[in-house]
Amino acid sequence: MPLDANIYTEITSLDAALDTLFKTLDAARESSGQDRLPQAMTRPTAQAEGSVLCAPVVAALPFPPFALAAASGYALKAADTYAATGEAPATLQQGKTCFAISSGDALPPSCDAIALSAHAAVDGKDGVSITAPMLPWLHVRRIGSDIAAGEALFCRNHILRPSDIGALLAAGVDEVQVWDRLEVFLATVGGNFRPAAGAADGAAPATGAAAGPATGTGTDAADGTPGAASGTASAPTPGTASSTATDAAGSATDTRLVDGITPSLVARIQALDCRARLAARLAAPLAAMAEALRDFFQKSLAAGGHALLLCVADEAALAVVRTFLEADGQIVSPNVGLLPGAPAMTAVYEGRPVFCLPSSPAGSLSAFSALVSPTLLLMSRRPAGHCPGTLSGGMTETGGLMAELASSLPAYPGLDVFSPLALARVGEKTVALPLRLGEGYKTTVRTQGFAHITANGKGAPLGSSIRAHPLRPVETLYSTLFCAGGSDLILDLMADALLRQPHPVHMISVGADAADALEALKNNHCHAAVLHMADDDKGEFNFGFVQRHWPQGKVIFVNLAIRQVGLVVPAGNPRGLKSIADIRDKKLRCVNRLAGSSTRLQFDALLRHAGLTPQDVSGYETEVESQLAVAAAVLTGKADCGPGVAAAANAVGLDFVPLGGERWDLVIPRAFLDDPRVISVQTLLQQAAFKKRIAALGGYETTLTGQKLELGVRLGA
């Protein structure tokens, strides 16, 4: 049969070929009214690794489901130890008022704290002396501290990873709604091939969960139907060399080429979590090949195929394929210009995409990566970055992602460390934020990659470049938002709400002091910083701090909320404290926060406004490290009051006297205002429903929430 003289000569660019193919598929779907994409199905969570969610998932149960010991020691009731000191320890009875417990054990019902062995002495007669006061829930993992019931875990079209499976099961999600896997039917057309060792001609190896039930099965005849097996050599196609030859001794030798291309394509299909269905080689005489193609296509579609892939061996076979598709299908791009390899072809048959790839090893694989992979990912509802690719200026030749560290990464001599990383695209660079080692399920969910530091390796300092190994599609770099500074329930609410948006944003908030948060902004290591720094005695916040430490910074200020600050006092406020002047007038003993903390700055400002000096406050010089430490000092009677917040007072059953507020603002570089992630945050802060969630926490005001602030805007103004 002579070659068709009407040879296609026009070359189509890759972008144009993909765009035209997608539009043609959309038009075919609209005209037929049929959705030929995989449909939703229910799958057991334990078997859903690699699946794509077709609906958002929220936690059904809290984790942990009951209080657990976070350290080994003695479980006890915190109230029994409030007066304990080294000189006058609290004596408890083992098995009655305190219990030996190991990390991870369930907390006895009567207990609410763990005393470490360093704070306990055993007398050998079941008596245990506790030498320091214990706060409620000290060294205890409370119910839902890792995952809260109703918390949004994953959004629609999220690809489930092994760590996600564990988190879902722990949260009581036993079944998930996912998209079924894509069926791809593959055949080699023409050529002089024999199957590779270990792979039967016409049968795909059944490897991995992605292999469908028909993969590796066959029918009776090698007739080009899906799953057909062939154990005999096919007659040589006209125009090709004979499949046998005679050596010098007169013995017949097999001169067919080993087919290493088809198994490679099958593996590529399975790597995209699609089912690969392999048919026998279509090696009929050219005159009968069109009928073999028609039979293959019809049986593939009848079996539920979503896409068809042809590896065409030679120009003679390609001419037959073109003629067949011109008559029975629609050729979309006859020559897609790709190197290496001969041009590839795309077509549509009965609403399904058809790809004709060259049979050279390099050409077939490069054409698969360029043409087939993006199409299958789109049809599978997976992001394009799911397939290993290149992020401009980012990916290394070994597949690692070069990223700049937002904080230092220590080494542990003698240990190989796989440090979990959160990864985000900030401005023009990829930023890696090391996550804490040893946290619960939430760390595994947040982990987007890891950095490997070998046992004899060195750590990496802040700002250095490291090779990160991504565990998520590169595309997720553009949906992750880094926020530096502050640690508060408002930020937890924001993270949860942003995950529930139509276009989910994964916000990772890292607590840091104001100086470190501002430094992260200056280094382009975050998209926003949270500040709540009092600037002067007139009630101004944050502007002066930024202007002093980054005068050239071009930023805007958007309010999160106003958090009430005041004095933590005993339950019932027995001394009747109403103002900060009462500390002096009623001769109260006070405890203070560390110098430089925002609460300390607020307390100092309140003293100045009331005309008081540090000398007027008994105990002003007694400093503690946290809000809960202030509450503990008041609870145990070591102080009559102390500067703090309502949340700390409520945690231990104390009262709170509000005296003012501190403005929590987001500081955002103007360069990021058009970033979709930042826009999502600003939109969320303006929603009335979200403001109600903040107000429901108690101790917060939302009069300014979501507003862009200018110098001179004060609390509630």
mmCIF file of C-alpha atoms in Angstrom, residues 412 417-420 435-439 443:
data_model
loop_
_atom_site.group_PDB
_atom_site.id
_atom_site.type_symbol
_atom_site.label_atom_id
_atom_site.label_comp_id
_atom_site.label_asym_id
_atom_site.label_seq_id
_atom_site.Cartn_x
_atom_site.Cartn_y
_atom_site.Cartn_z
ATOM 1 C CA TYR A 412 21.649 16.250 65.306
ATOM 2 C CA VAL A 417 17.114 14.020 60.239
ATOM 3 C CA PHE A 418 14.219 14.343 57.846
ATOM 4 C CA SER A 419 12.995 17.754 58.921
ATOM 5 C CA PRO A 420 9.359 18.467 57.969
ATOM 6 C CA LEU A 435 8.133 22.604 61.351
ATOM 7 C CA ARG A 436 8.517 21.186 64.814
ATOM 8 C CA LEU A 437 9.603 17.581 65.113
ATOM 9 C CA GLY A 438 7.409 15.219 67.080
ATOM 10 C CA GLU A 439 4.039 16.992 66.845
ATOM 11 C CA THR A 443 2.222 18.434 61.541
#
